[in-house]
């Protein structure tokens, strides 16, 4: 809807701002879940524990998981603190869930 | 999405406003087209450089420079003199303890409430009296509105997208009040918080809408019992999951009744902390507090605040006997109000 140069116009400044460029990259996809350690990150929302437990059971039926690391954030509204990320470092893949 | 540089819009004022609508820049109401000249004037009033970064605005993480804030303030209708108030409010909102991401994006649909306390409030025309939460005063209306435009345009908090508020509330258009020092029987909020009477501060609080109480009783205890009962209603944000803060706004007539009975600020806060409670079994039965109902839960009263200091008490409003409480967005450890003095930035010369 910007006017063409032939029309008179007023010059406005955009109120929008670009987000900071992302620095994180996606991890390479695992070829199989057999022999891998599953991480479960409960975000502390009600029922997240149930949802994750069901997912864990279903995955364990289909794959020979090497183990599971289960951690729970204190609040869903903040990023996982360093201690929780450190605990998850032992996992090959991580599931997180909102159970609301 | 054009984020940088100049944009040429139609010259006719109405067409320029329509142009801003078409870009998705507005909160649904018309905005003042942000021309270079108006923005430059706004930046100059900040005493800061246009490209100075103020912070990263969630949820999308947009970079808020002084100029981007000024552009949104122009659109909201702010006068340049308001900018130091807006900047103090933003600095409060950007404090990690505030958790602006949650306030901006959560399904609870809360809004940042700004409380201006100090002599600049009167000097700049902020309303602290009749209809304090309502329309009619440019300073309150436009500073509060600028917060919303900044969250929308810089932070990308678009309803149904990154802003997941289920209902939201009208304070999401604008939510800025001032403390009524003149009609308060107690020291102002800023003095209680350790600032001088001559300072001006801005308190930012992640807030539900104001919940009003009507109370014509003549005694402090009865009046505050009514307030405590309303604060502890089932389903109130404050009673779900964990205790935390509450804003309590007493109108001048209510404050006078309470003070005439000899109650100090601290007395009011202690009373509300002790009385705004509900039996634990009711909360557990609804999943508002986690855990199975245990013996004794029926007589165990769950507090809505962690301590009397969690109650931010101020006097505001005009004649009449209506006060209000404002539940927090989230409780202790997740969200906390933040207070910032206006003009505290030594480099900014404001």
Coordinates of C-alpha atoms in Angstrom, one line a residue, chain B residues 51-329:
Chain B
X51 CA 20.6 3.1 18.5
X52 CA 21.3 2.4 22.2
X53 CA 19.9 -1.0 23.0
X54 CA 17.4 -1.1 25.9
X55 CA 16.8 -4.8 25.9
X56 CA 15.4 -7.8 24.1
X57 CA 11.6 -7.9 24.0
X58 CA 10.0 -11.3 24.3
X59 CA 8.4 -13.5 23.1
X60 CA 10.0 -13.2 19.7
X61 CA 13.2 -11.5 21.1
X62 CA 13.1 -8.3 19.1
X63 CA 15.9 -5.9 19.7
X64 CA 14.5 -2.8 21.4
X65 CA 16.7 0.3 20.7
X66 CA 15.8 3.7 22.1
X67 CA 14.5 4.6 18.6
X68 CA 12.3 1.6 18.3
X69 CA 10.8 2.4 21.6
X70 CA 10.3 6.0 20.6
X71 CA 8.6 5.0 17.4
X72 CA 6.1 2.9 19.3
X73 CA 5.6 5.7 21.9
X74 CA 4.9 8.1 19.1
X75 CA 2.3 5.7 17.7
X76 CA 0.7 5.3 21.1
X77 CA 0.3 9.1 21.4
X78 CA 2.9 9.8 24.0
X79 CA 4.3 13.2 24.6
X80 CA 8.2 13.2 24.6
X81 CA 8.2 14.2 28.3
X82 CA 6.6 10.8 29.1
X83 CA 9.6 8.8 27.7
X84 CA 11.6 8.6 30.9
X85 CA 8.6 7.1 32.6
X86 CA 8.1 4.6 29.8
X87 CA 11.8 3.7 29.8
X88 CA 11.9 3.1 33.6
X89 CA 8.8 0.9 33.2
X90 CA 10.5 -1.1 30.4
X91 CA 13.7 -1.5 32.4
X92 CA 11.6 -2.9 35.3
X93 CA 9.8 -5.2 32.9
X94 CA 13.1 -6.4 31.4
X95 CA 14.5 -7.4 34.8
X96 CA 14.8 -11.2 34.8
X97 CA 12.7 -11.4 38.0
X98 CA 9.7 -10.0 36.1
X99 CA 9.8 -12.8 33.5
X100 CA 8.3 -10.7 30.7
X101 CA 8.2 -13.7 28.4
X102 CA 5.6 -15.3 30.7
X103 CA 3.6 -12.2 31.2
X104 CA 3.5 -11.6 27.4
X105 CA 2.8 -15.1 26.2
X106 CA 1.1 -17.1 28.9
X107 CA -2.5 -18.4 28.6
X108 CA -3.4 -16.4 31.7
X109 CA -3.5 -13.4 29.4
X110 CA -2.1 -10.9 32.0
X111 CA -0.7 -7.5 31.2
X112 CA 2.2 -5.5 32.7
X113 CA 0.7 -2.9 35.1
X114 CA 2.8 0.2 35.6
X115 CA 2.4 2.2 38.8
X116 CA 3.9 5.6 38.8
X117 CA 4.8 7.0 42.3
X118 CA 6.3 10.3 42.8
X119 CA 6.2 14.1 42.0
X120 CA 6.7 13.5 38.3
X121 CA 3.3 11.8 38.1
X122 CA 1.4 15.0 38.9
X123 CA 3.9 17.1 36.9
X124 CA 3.3 15.1 33.8
X125 CA -0.4 14.7 34.2
X126 CA -0.7 11.1 35.3
X127 CA -4.1 10.5 36.9
X128 CA -4.1 9.0 40.4
X129 CA -7.6 10.1 41.4
X130 CA -11.2 9.6 39.9
X131 CA -11.4 6.8 37.5
X132 CA -7.7 5.9 37.9
X133 CA -8.0 2.7 36.0
X134 CA -10.2 4.2 33.3
X135 CA -9.8 6.5 30.3
X136 CA -9.4 10.2 30.0
X137 CA -5.8 11.0 30.8
X138 CA -3.3 11.2 28.1
X139 CA -0.3 10.2 30.2
X140 CA -1.8 7.1 31.7
X141 CA -3.5 6.1 28.4
X142 CA -0.5 6.5 26.1
X143 CA 2.3 5.2 28.3
X144 CA 0.3 2.1 29.0
X145 CA -0.6 1.8 25.4
X146 CA 3.1 2.1 24.4
X147 CA 3.9 -0.9 26.5
X148 CA 1.4 -3.0 24.5
X149 CA 2.6 -1.7 21.1
X150 CA 6.2 -2.5 22.1
X151 CA 5.2 -6.0 23.1
X152 CA 3.3 -6.4 19.8
X153 CA 5.6 -4.7 17.4
X154 CA 9.1 -5.3 18.9
X155 CA 8.3 -8.5 20.9
X156 CA 5.9 -10.1 18.3
X157 CA 3.3 -10.8 21.0
X158 CA 0.4 -11.2 18.5
X159 CA -2.7 -12.8 20.0
X160 CA -3.2 -16.4 18.9
X161 CA 0.4 -16.6 17.7
X162 CA 3.2 -16.0 20.2
X163 CA 0.8 -14.4 22.7
X164 CA -1.4 -17.4 23.9
X165 CA -3.6 -15.4 26.3
X166 CA -6.9 -17.3 26.4
X167 CA -9.1 -14.3 27.3
X168 CA -6.7 -11.4 27.9
X169 CA -8.2 -8.4 29.7
X170 CA -8.8 -4.7 28.9
X171 CA -5.6 -3.8 30.7
X172 CA -3.8 -5.2 27.6
X173 CA -4.8 -2.0 25.8
X174 CA -3.3 0.2 28.4
X175 CA -2.6 -0.4 32.1
X176 CA -0.9 2.5 33.9
X177 CA -1.9 4.2 37.1
X178 CA -0.4 6.7 39.5
X179 CA -0.3 6.6 43.3
X180 CA -2.5 9.2 45.0
X181 CA -0.1 10.7 47.6
X182 CA -2.2 13.7 48.5
X183 CA -5.2 11.6 49.7
X184 CA -3.2 8.8 51.4
X185 CA -2.9 8.6 55.2
X186 CA 0.3 6.7 54.9
X187 CA 3.7 7.1 53.4
X188 CA 3.8 6.4 49.7
X189 CA 4.7 3.1 48.2
X190 CA 8.1 4.4 47.0
X191 CA 9.1 5.5 50.6
X192 CA 8.1 2.1 52.0
X193 CA 10.4 0.6 49.3
X194 CA 13.3 2.7 50.4
X195 CA 13.1 5.7 48.0
X196 CA 12.9 9.4 48.9
X197 CA 9.6 11.3 48.8
X198 CA 11.0 13.5 46.1
X199 CA 12.0 10.5 43.9
X200 CA 9.7 9.2 41.2
X201 CA 9.6 5.5 40.6
X202 CA 7.8 3.1 38.3
X203 CA 6.6 -0.3 39.6
X204 CA 6.0 -3.0 37.0
X205 CA 3.7 -5.9 38.0
X206 CA 2.4 -8.8 35.8
X207 CA -1.2 -8.4 36.4
X208 CA -4.7 -9.7 36.0
X209 CA -7.5 -7.1 35.7
X210 CA -8.5 -5.1 38.8
X211 CA -11.1 -6.9 40.9
X212 CA -13.2 -4.3 42.7
X213 CA -14.9 -4.6 46.1
X214 CA -17.8 -2.6 47.3
X215 CA -17.7 -1.9 51.1
X216 CA -19.6 0.7 53.1
X217 CA -18.7 -0.6 56.5
X218 CA -17.1 1.8 58.9
X219 CA -14.5 -0.3 60.5
X220 CA -11.0 -1.3 59.3
X221 CA -11.3 -5.0 60.2
X222 CA -14.7 -5.5 58.4
X223 CA -13.5 -3.6 55.4
X224 CA -10.3 -5.6 55.1
X225 CA -12.1 -8.9 55.7
X226 CA -14.1 -8.2 52.6
X227 CA -10.9 -7.5 50.7
X228 CA -9.3 -10.7 51.9
X229 CA -12.3 -12.8 51.1
X230 CA -12.4 -11.5 47.5
X231 CA -8.6 -12.0 47.2
X232 CA -9.0 -15.6 48.2
X233 CA -11.8 -16.6 45.8
X234 CA -11.5 -20.0 44.2
X235 CA -9.9 -19.9 40.8
X236 CA -8.2 -16.6 41.5
X237 CA -4.8 -16.8 39.9
X238 CA -3.2 -16.1 43.3
X239 CA -4.5 -19.3 44.8
X240 CA -3.3 -21.6 42.1
X241 CA 0.0 -23.5 42.3
X242 CA 2.0 -21.2 44.6
X243 CA 1.7 -18.1 46.7
X244 CA 3.2 -14.8 45.6
X245 CA 2.4 -11.1 45.4
X246 CA -0.8 -9.1 45.2
X247 CA -1.5 -5.4 44.4
X248 CA -4.1 -3.8 46.7
X249 CA -5.5 -0.4 45.8
X250 CA -7.4 1.3 48.5
X251 CA -9.6 4.3 47.5
X252 CA -9.0 7.4 49.7
X253 CA -12.2 6.9 51.7
X254 CA -11.4 3.3 52.5
X255 CA -7.8 4.2 53.4
X256 CA -9.1 7.0 55.7
X257 CA -11.5 4.5 57.5
X258 CA -8.6 2.1 58.1
X259 CA -6.2 4.7 59.2
X260 CA -8.7 6.3 61.6
X261 CA -8.9 3.0 63.4
X262 CA -5.1 3.3 63.9
X263 CA -4.0 0.9 61.3
X264 CA -0.6 1.4 59.6
X265 CA 0.4 0.2 56.2
X266 CA 2.2 -2.7 57.9
X267 CA -0.9 -3.6 59.9
X268 CA -3.0 -3.7 56.7
X269 CA -0.5 -5.9 54.9
X270 CA -0.2 -8.3 57.8
X271 CA -3.9 -8.6 58.2
X272 CA -4.5 -9.4 54.5
X273 CA -1.6 -11.9 54.5
X274 CA -3.2 -13.7 57.5
X275 CA -6.8 -13.6 56.3
X276 CA -6.6 -14.1 52.5
X277 CA -6.5 -17.9 52.7
X278 CA -8.6 -20.9 51.7
X279 CA -8.7 -24.5 53.1
X280 CA -6.1 -26.7 51.5
X281 CA -8.5 -29.5 50.7
X282 CA -10.6 -27.3 48.4
X283 CA -7.5 -26.4 46.4
X284 CA -6.1 -29.9 46.2
X285 CA -9.5 -31.2 45.1
X286 CA -9.4 -29.0 42.1
X287 CA -5.7 -29.5 41.3
X288 CA -5.0 -25.9 42.2
X289 CA -2.4 -27.2 44.6
X290 CA -0.7 -30.5 43.7
X291 CA -0.9 -33.5 46.0
X292 CA -3.4 -35.8 47.5
X293 CA -5.8 -34.6 50.1
X294 CA -4.4 -35.5 53.6
X295 CA -5.9 -35.6 57.0
X296 CA -6.2 -32.1 58.5
X297 CA -6.3 -30.3 55.1
X298 CA -9.8 -29.1 55.8
X299 CA -8.5 -27.0 58.6
X300 CA -5.2 -26.1 57.0
X301 CA -5.5 -22.6 55.5
X302 CA -3.4 -22.0 52.4
X303 CA -2.0 -18.4 52.1
X304 CA -2.3 -16.5 48.9
X305 CA 0.8 -14.5 49.7
X306 CA 4.1 -15.7 51.0
X307 CA 4.5 -12.9 53.5
X308 CA 3.0 -9.4 54.3
X309 CA 5.7 -7.9 52.1
X310 CA 4.1 -9.6 49.1
X311 CA 1.3 -7.1 49.3
X312 CA 1.9 -4.0 47.2
X313 CA -0.4 -1.5 48.9
X314 CA -1.2 1.9 47.5
X315 CA -3.9 4.5 47.7
X316 CA -5.5 5.7 44.4
X317 CA -8.9 6.7 43.1
X318 CA -11.4 9.4 43.8
X319 CA -14.5 9.8 46.0
X320 CA -16.5 6.7 46.8
X321 CA -16.1 3.4 48.6
X322 CA -14.6 1.0 46.0
X323 CA -11.2 -0.6 46.3
X324 CA -9.6 -3.3 44.3
X325 CA -7.1 -6.1 44.4
X326 CA -5.1 -7.2 41.4
X327 CA -3.9 -10.8 41.3
X328 CA -0.4 -11.5 40.0
X329 CA 0.3 -13.3 36.8

